[in-house]
Every structure is written in C-alpha cells, then in structure tokens.
Amino acid sequence: MSTPTLVVIAVILAISVGQRWADEYRAERAGAALRDNVRHRAVAVRSGIAGSVDVVQDENPYTIAVAGAGATAPPRPGFQV
C-alpha cells in the first residue's frame, strides 16, 4: 500500500474510534442522569399494614436496604434493584 492510502485509513480509523468513545461517554452520562431521576419504591408490610417505601442501595452492590426498615439484607439470587 502507498503512504497516502495508509494515511487515509489511519484518519478514518481515528475518527471512528473517537466517535465511538464520544457516543459511549454520552450514553454513560445519560444513563447516570436517568438513574438519578428514577425513584425505586417497594411495598413493605409492617405490623400487618402495607405501605410504599423508598428502596435505597448502598455502596456495596450486594446489599440493599428498605428505607426505614432498620436492617440491610443481601438480595436473593436474580433480584436487581
């Protein structure tokens, strides 16, 4: 291959990689913004009375807590917050 051909291929490759990186970056930011705007609620039964409470997730991805329940328990397999 000649030098101009290699330069054109390198430029196209650089543009492609740059565009993909920019798209992934924007998608990650949009996903984070969406997670921040979504409220997770669960129905909790306390003393025989059902009520809706916020579900919070701490820094450990393997534990969840229901706000106000006073306890943190590991989620059952297949459970996602």
Tab-separated table of C-alpha atoms in Angstrom:
chain	number	residue	atom	x	y	z
A	1	MET	CA	0.000	0.000	0.000
A	2	SER	CA	1.101	3.531	-0.613
A	3	THR	CA	1.606	6.165	2.061
A	4	PRO	CA	-1.485	8.278	1.134
A	5	THR	CA	-3.666	5.163	1.402
A	6	LEU	CA	-2.287	4.359	4.860
A	7	VAL	CA	-2.843	7.939	5.992
A	8	VAL	CA	-6.460	7.877	4.806
A	9	ILE	CA	-7.063	4.550	6.597
A	10	ALA	CA	-5.456	5.885	9.803
A	11	VAL	CA	-7.587	9.053	9.705
A	12	ILE	CA	-10.790	7.067	9.150
A	13	LEU	CA	-9.849	4.716	11.994
A	14	ALA	CA	-9.079	7.636	14.336
A	15	ILE	CA	-12.408	9.294	13.519
A	16	SER	CA	-14.257	6.011	14.087
A	17	VAL	CA	-12.592	5.384	17.452
A	18	GLY	CA	-13.164	8.987	18.539
A	19	GLN	CA	-16.828	8.867	17.558
A	20	ARG	CA	-17.368	5.586	19.397
A	21	TRP	CA	-15.694	6.965	22.529
A	22	ALA	CA	-17.857	10.103	22.398
A	23	ASP	CA	-21.034	8.036	21.962
A	24	GLU	CA	-20.136	5.754	24.892
A	25	TYR	CA	-19.328	8.767	27.078
A	26	ARG	CA	-22.643	10.451	26.286
A	27	ALA	CA	-24.554	7.200	26.836
A	28	GLU	CA	-22.911	6.703	30.235
A	29	ARG	CA	-23.783	10.256	31.288
A	30	ALA	CA	-27.371	9.856	30.073
A	31	GLY	CA	-27.689	6.561	31.974
A	32	ALA	CA	-26.362	8.134	35.158
A	33	ALA	CA	-28.796	11.036	34.815
A	34	LEU	CA	-31.670	8.608	34.297
A	35	ARG	CA	-30.696	6.577	37.381
A	36	ASP	CA	-30.597	9.777	39.416
A	37	ASN	CA	-34.115	10.714	38.298
A	38	VAL	CA	-35.777	7.328	38.892
A	39	ARG	CA	-37.243	6.583	42.294
A	40	HIS	CA	-37.345	2.956	43.349
A	41	ARG	CA	-40.288	2.099	45.580
A	42	ALA	CA	-41.320	-1.146	47.258
A	43	VAL	CA	-44.334	-2.298	49.220
A	44	ALA	CA	-43.401	-3.156	52.801
A	45	VAL	CA	-45.711	-4.776	55.335
A	46	ARG	CA	-45.143	-3.699	58.926
A	47	SER	CA	-47.447	-4.752	61.730
A	48	GLY	CA	-49.867	-6.063	59.108
A	49	ILE	CA	-50.125	-2.690	57.338
A	50	ALA	CA	-48.826	-2.374	53.776
A	51	GLY	CA	-47.104	0.842	52.779
A	52	SER	CA	-44.918	2.140	49.956
A	53	VAL	CA	-41.320	2.957	50.919
A	54	ASP	CA	-38.182	4.100	49.104
A	55	VAL	CA	-35.619	1.428	48.253
A	56	VAL	CA	-32.022	2.557	48.662
A	57	GLN	CA	-28.811	0.859	47.567
A	58	ASP	CA	-25.623	1.432	49.497
A	59	GLU	CA	-22.064	1.388	48.173
A	60	ASN	CA	-21.938	-2.422	48.320
A	61	PRO	CA	-23.714	-3.751	45.195
A	62	TYR	CA	-24.584	-6.991	47.016
A	63	THR	CA	-26.769	-5.447	49.702
A	64	ILE	CA	-29.963	-3.450	49.621
A	65	ALA	CA	-32.000	-1.807	52.334
A	66	VAL	CA	-35.567	-0.634	52.500
A	67	ALA	CA	-35.536	2.887	53.883
A	68	GLY	CA	-36.842	2.893	57.418
A	69	ALA	CA	-36.739	-0.881	57.837
A	70	GLY	CA	-33.647	-0.692	60.051
A	71	ALA	CA	-31.947	-3.726	58.500
A	72	THR	CA	-29.834	-4.473	55.465
A	73	ALA	CA	-30.044	-7.897	53.881
A	74	PRO	CA	-28.398	-9.445	50.826
A	75	PRO	CA	-30.762	-9.702	47.856
A	76	ARG	CA	-31.989	-13.090	46.750
A	77	PRO	CA	-30.454	-14.537	43.545
A	78	GLY	CA	-31.731	-12.850	40.399
A	79	PHE	CA	-33.003	-9.813	42.338
A	80	GLN	CA	-31.991	-6.432	40.977
A	81	VAL	CA	-32.600	-3.008	42.367
